[in-house]
XYZ file of C-alpha atoms in Angstrom:
356
model
C -61.130 -9.254 44.056
C -62.509 -12.611 45.087
C -63.511 -15.867 43.439
C -67.189 -16.795 43.682
C -68.384 -20.372 43.382
C -71.956 -21.622 43.145
C -72.326 -25.320 43.922
C -75.705 -26.890 43.104
C -77.536 -23.756 44.228
C -81.319 -24.168 44.333
C -83.980 -21.607 45.232
C -87.567 -22.652 45.967
C -90.102 -19.917 46.704
C -92.823 -22.530 47.206
C -92.696 -26.297 47.569
C -92.066 -27.904 44.200
C -91.468 -24.602 42.374
C -87.775 -24.031 41.722
C -86.790 -20.547 40.596
C -83.194 -21.801 40.392
C -82.459 -25.498 39.928
C -78.985 -26.811 40.871
C -76.953 -23.942 39.409
C -73.186 -24.486 39.453
C -70.513 -22.157 38.061
C -67.526 -20.023 39.082
C -66.803 -16.319 38.746
C -63.040 -15.972 38.618
C -61.156 -13.107 40.253
C -61.696 -9.941 38.246
C -64.053 -11.627 35.790
C -67.169 -9.972 34.344
C -69.845 -12.681 34.045
C -73.248 -11.988 32.493
C -76.387 -13.966 33.382
C -78.800 -13.775 30.453
C -82.207 -15.283 29.797
C -85.915 -14.458 29.542
C -87.957 -13.035 32.412
C -88.475 -15.554 35.200
C -85.495 -17.751 34.272
C -83.853 -17.363 37.710
C -81.027 -14.955 36.915
C -82.077 -12.255 39.402
C -82.677 -14.891 42.088
C -79.040 -15.984 41.678
C -77.885 -12.384 41.967
C -79.910 -11.853 45.132
C -78.565 -15.056 46.702
C -74.999 -13.908 46.001
C -75.861 -10.579 47.640
C -77.417 -12.274 50.667
C -80.849 -10.794 49.966
C -82.397 -14.242 49.411
C -81.884 -17.445 51.392
C -80.409 -20.445 49.589
C -82.787 -23.428 49.632
C -79.987 -25.934 49.001
C -76.424 -25.986 47.737
C -73.451 -23.864 48.749
C -72.135 -20.408 47.891
C -68.412 -19.776 48.305
C -66.355 -16.580 48.474
C -62.664 -17.478 48.084
C -63.326 -21.068 49.106
C -65.369 -20.268 52.230
C -69.061 -21.153 52.485
C -71.035 -17.945 53.089
C -74.637 -19.216 52.891
C -75.491 -17.702 56.279
C -73.247 -14.626 56.120
C -75.381 -11.449 56.425
C -75.571 -9.285 53.313
C -73.885 -6.332 55.035
C -70.841 -8.503 55.754
C -70.309 -9.686 52.159
C -68.601 -6.576 50.729
C -70.989 -6.488 47.784
C -71.891 -3.413 45.747
C -75.211 -3.504 43.888
C -76.517 -1.398 41.013
C -80.230 -1.675 40.232
C -82.527 -0.854 37.338
C -84.271 1.947 39.243
C -81.083 3.791 40.387
C -82.211 3.814 44.078
C -80.956 7.363 44.684
C -82.085 9.631 47.506
C -84.090 12.338 45.681
C -83.586 14.989 48.381
C -79.797 14.591 48.411
C -77.285 16.089 45.985
C -74.912 13.996 43.885
C -72.245 14.705 46.499
C -74.397 13.505 49.382
C -75.652 10.440 47.487
C -72.047 9.424 46.855
C -71.010 10.255 50.405
C -73.856 8.370 52.072
C -72.151 4.924 52.313
C -69.073 6.560 53.844
C -71.114 8.552 56.362
C -72.775 5.321 57.501
C -69.277 3.940 58.144
C -68.415 7.148 60.058
C -65.513 8.040 57.768
C -64.109 11.484 58.636
C -65.258 14.466 56.574
C -61.925 15.178 54.894
C -61.599 11.587 53.694
C -65.224 11.628 52.498
C -64.559 14.796 50.497
C -61.445 13.295 48.918
C -63.147 10.045 47.950
C -66.348 11.678 46.678
C -64.423 14.099 44.466
C -62.323 11.238 43.091
C -65.374 9.100 42.269
C -67.236 12.082 40.797
C -64.301 12.629 38.455
C -64.206 8.941 37.483
C -67.923 8.897 36.620
C -67.734 12.264 34.840
C -69.983 14.242 37.189
C -67.563 16.663 38.842
C -69.452 19.630 37.376
C -72.816 18.277 38.575
C -71.853 17.369 42.108
C -74.311 19.791 43.740
C -77.310 18.823 41.596
C -80.254 16.750 42.813
C -81.234 13.556 40.941
C -84.244 15.247 39.310
C -81.834 17.652 37.585
C -79.897 14.801 35.980
C -80.493 12.723 32.861
C -81.157 8.996 33.098
C -77.572 8.224 32.161
C -76.222 10.626 34.782
C -78.442 9.099 37.469
C -77.140 5.650 36.608
C -73.589 6.993 36.873
C -74.365 8.237 40.381
C -75.669 4.774 41.274
C -72.453 3.269 39.892
C -70.368 5.789 41.803
C -72.151 5.036 45.051
C -71.360 1.344 44.594
C -67.741 2.102 43.653
C -67.080 4.322 46.650
C -67.738 1.412 48.999
C -64.787 -0.449 47.408
C -66.642 -3.779 47.374
C -65.042 -7.102 46.528
C -67.974 -7.975 44.243
C -70.158 -5.886 41.929
C -73.690 -7.078 41.183
C -75.679 -5.413 38.389
C -79.421 -6.092 38.106
C -80.537 -4.915 34.634
C -79.071 -1.438 35.256
C -79.656 -0.134 31.719
C -83.286 -1.171 31.198
C -84.680 2.318 31.837
C -82.327 4.068 29.399
C -82.921 4.809 25.724
C -80.969 2.932 23.049
C -78.240 5.567 22.619
C -77.603 5.822 26.360
C -77.524 2.042 26.728
C -74.672 1.826 24.229
C -72.798 4.600 26.043
C -73.330 3.107 29.497
C -72.268 -0.377 28.352
C -68.909 1.073 27.402
C -68.602 3.084 30.611
C -69.405 0.107 32.852
C -66.794 -2.055 31.116
C -64.215 0.747 31.331
C -64.864 1.040 35.072
C -64.599 -2.722 35.423
C -61.217 -2.725 33.694
C -60.009 0.105 35.912
C -61.118 -1.431 39.214
C -60.837 -5.132 38.299
C -63.627 -6.143 40.673
C -65.302 -9.540 40.227
C -68.680 -8.720 38.675
C -71.994 -10.423 37.927
C -74.346 -8.672 35.505
C -77.974 -9.695 34.938
C -79.814 -8.847 31.722
C -82.477 -10.175 29.351
C -80.757 -8.368 26.462
C -78.519 -10.685 24.447
C -76.706 -7.681 22.932
C -75.605 -6.539 26.396
C -74.514 -10.080 27.202
C -72.490 -10.479 24.012
C -70.781 -7.084 24.193
C -69.995 -6.978 27.917
C -69.333 -10.453 29.282
C -65.999 -12.227 29.625
C -68.267 -15.252 29.896
C -72.019 -15.661 29.546
C -74.340 -17.896 31.570
C -77.462 -18.648 29.494
C -80.471 -19.565 31.645
C -83.976 -20.825 30.961
C -86.616 -22.140 33.360
C -84.327 -21.985 36.386
C -81.619 -24.080 34.737
C -78.290 -23.206 33.172
C -78.193 -24.097 29.477
C -74.644 -23.053 28.644
C -71.636 -21.250 30.135
C -68.912 -20.012 27.798
C -67.359 -16.997 26.093
C -69.633 -14.905 23.850
C -67.860 -16.187 20.733
C -68.151 -19.850 21.707
C -71.837 -19.496 22.587
C -72.538 -17.778 19.279
C -70.541 -20.266 17.210
C -71.400 -23.441 19.145
C -74.714 -23.070 21.009
C -75.374 -26.145 23.122
C -79.098 -26.388 22.350
C -81.909 -24.885 20.307
C -82.962 -22.460 23.052
C -79.479 -20.948 23.304
C -79.135 -20.868 19.523
C -82.335 -18.867 19.072
C -81.848 -16.626 22.121
C -78.327 -15.485 21.197
C -78.053 -13.632 17.902
C -80.114 -11.012 16.092
C -81.784 -11.790 13.786
C -82.074 -15.167 15.423
C -80.843 -18.395 13.890
C -83.010 -19.990 11.209
C -84.268 -23.505 11.969
C -85.337 -26.192 9.493
C -86.793 -29.643 10.143
C -84.188 -32.100 8.896
C -83.084 -35.718 8.843
C -79.724 -37.406 8.283
C -78.783 -39.387 5.175
C -76.156 -42.105 5.714
C -73.986 -39.910 7.970
C -72.804 -37.903 4.956
C -75.622 -35.445 4.376
C -78.784 -34.010 5.834
C -82.069 -33.384 4.078
C -84.530 -30.582 4.763
C -87.904 -32.220 5.356
C -90.163 -29.635 3.713
C -88.436 -29.362 0.323
C -86.134 -32.436 0.219
C -83.084 -30.203 -0.276
C -79.930 -32.212 0.470
C -76.923 -30.582 2.145
C -73.627 -32.512 2.105
C -71.915 -32.236 5.459
C -68.566 -30.552 5.927
C -65.902 -33.065 6.997
C -65.749 -31.566 10.512
C -69.477 -32.179 11.028
C -69.572 -35.905 10.258
C -70.158 -37.097 13.798
C -72.963 -39.405 14.862
C -75.855 -37.469 13.376
C -78.365 -40.316 13.178
C -80.749 -38.483 15.520
C -80.679 -35.107 13.757
C -84.126 -33.495 13.727
C -83.287 -29.809 13.278
C -80.777 -27.917 11.147
C -79.888 -24.394 12.231
C -78.135 -21.759 10.141
C -77.404 -18.148 11.061
C -78.636 -15.430 8.659
C -75.077 -14.499 7.620
C -74.312 -18.126 6.684
C -77.003 -18.375 4.002
C -75.411 -17.714 0.618
C -77.022 -16.257 -2.498
C -76.160 -18.563 -5.401
C -76.043 -18.150 -9.191
C -76.390 -21.895 -9.717
C -79.544 -24.012 -9.686
C -77.711 -27.273 -9.003
C -76.695 -26.798 -5.370
C -79.355 -24.363 -4.181
C -83.098 -23.872 -3.876
C -85.342 -20.995 -4.862
C -87.107 -18.646 -2.479
C -89.318 -15.601 -2.980
C -88.279 -12.467 -1.111
C -90.984 -11.127 1.199
C -89.238 -8.032 2.501
C -85.837 -6.341 2.585
C -84.541 -4.128 5.385
C -81.769 -1.769 4.270
C -79.380 -1.012 7.152
C -76.817 1.140 5.355
C -73.959 -1.348 5.571
C -75.978 -4.514 4.882
C -79.477 -5.719 4.050
C -81.696 -8.219 5.822
C -83.693 -10.372 3.440
C -86.820 -12.131 4.711
C -88.552 -15.077 3.066
C -91.303 -17.548 3.884
C -90.367 -21.215 4.128
C -93.474 -23.366 4.378
C -95.184 -20.959 6.775
C -92.104 -19.972 8.790
C -90.319 -16.617 8.414
C -86.570 -16.920 7.731
C -83.880 -14.275 7.310
C -80.638 -13.720 5.401
C -77.942 -11.182 6.279
C -76.427 -9.995 3.001
C -73.973 -7.325 1.896
C -74.736 -4.559 -0.605
C -73.102 -6.204 -3.640
C -76.484 -6.732 -5.237
C -79.801 -4.955 -4.777
C -82.513 -7.353 -3.613
C -86.176 -6.344 -3.800
C -89.446 -7.772 -2.452
C -90.937 -10.434 -4.761
C -87.529 -11.268 -6.263
C -86.921 -14.982 -6.841
C -83.399 -15.901 -5.731
C -81.358 -19.066 -5.255
C -79.882 -19.743 -1.826
C -77.656 -22.378 -0.262
C -76.126 -22.937 3.161
C -72.465 -22.679 4.147
C -72.118 -26.336 5.115
C -69.228 -25.585 7.496
C -71.559 -23.419 9.595
C -74.483 -25.796 10.141
C -75.861 -26.316 13.650
C -77.420 -29.758 14.055
C -79.756 -30.642 16.918
C -81.330 -33.927 18.004
C -84.888 -34.735 19.064
C -84.172 -33.351 22.562
C -83.010 -30.038 21.117
C -79.354 -30.657 22.022
C -76.424 -30.011 19.725
C -74.937 -33.092 18.054
C -72.086 -31.590 15.991
């Protein structure tokens, strides 16, 4: 296990175009850090610079306090797992797992011992003589994981490894990857565009957009206290609802479209003079029986999910959502009263940054 530190790392593929712009963060020993963001945000470029597959335009990369900018990739003790498995189709599971050891000229008995151990860990002992084409997508990804594990790297790098799997297999493989991480304790960096993977797998999450880091924190902190509008809408499904708003004498905010006034919870009474947007997560919108502290909406659609229902409504041309339990049946075209949990408001200024 090693500690990785990025210090003002920048990557320019062409003059003036920064794929990564002054990225700085640490990966602690044994930590599982997830880089998440839309396509083209720079997350894979960071992964490739850590691996030594891309040059660093400026800034420094440290392994255990030593600058390794110019250290060749084969000297970094890094194991990588890719989206496309990268298996040798003509080799069996055994030979795919054994390949890194054969390159190192490990003796045959030791290779056999290590391959059988890894095959057992990844649950493929009974398939060890099969070729990749005889395996399912999940099994192929396990072979790719096993081939990285057998090298005993100091760092694991995962580049969207579950993108080619169906939904059921993705859930299964998420659990298996985290179980392997807990067993081996290797410092790991995982790249994904899927916020569900980020939330369920990461010790910490690095949210990226446009080559810049928006926020670094635990999944819970990012969900509860997103630093800006982009992070707030990217993390969470359904995404956070946003309303144009303005402050009223530091005690309340008012929704612009319908003049609905929301008194602020005592913990939220900071300097909110520049509030322009009020965010509220779907589960923090409350169905109310009173007309006095709520406003009416017409239900457009309801999605029944077995354990809850998602209620959708139009708010001045913008689709909003409510996550609600099954205490009451809600139907399309129903007129209902709603209010916001004022302890769960997310307030953003004109620059899109959080102010509370």
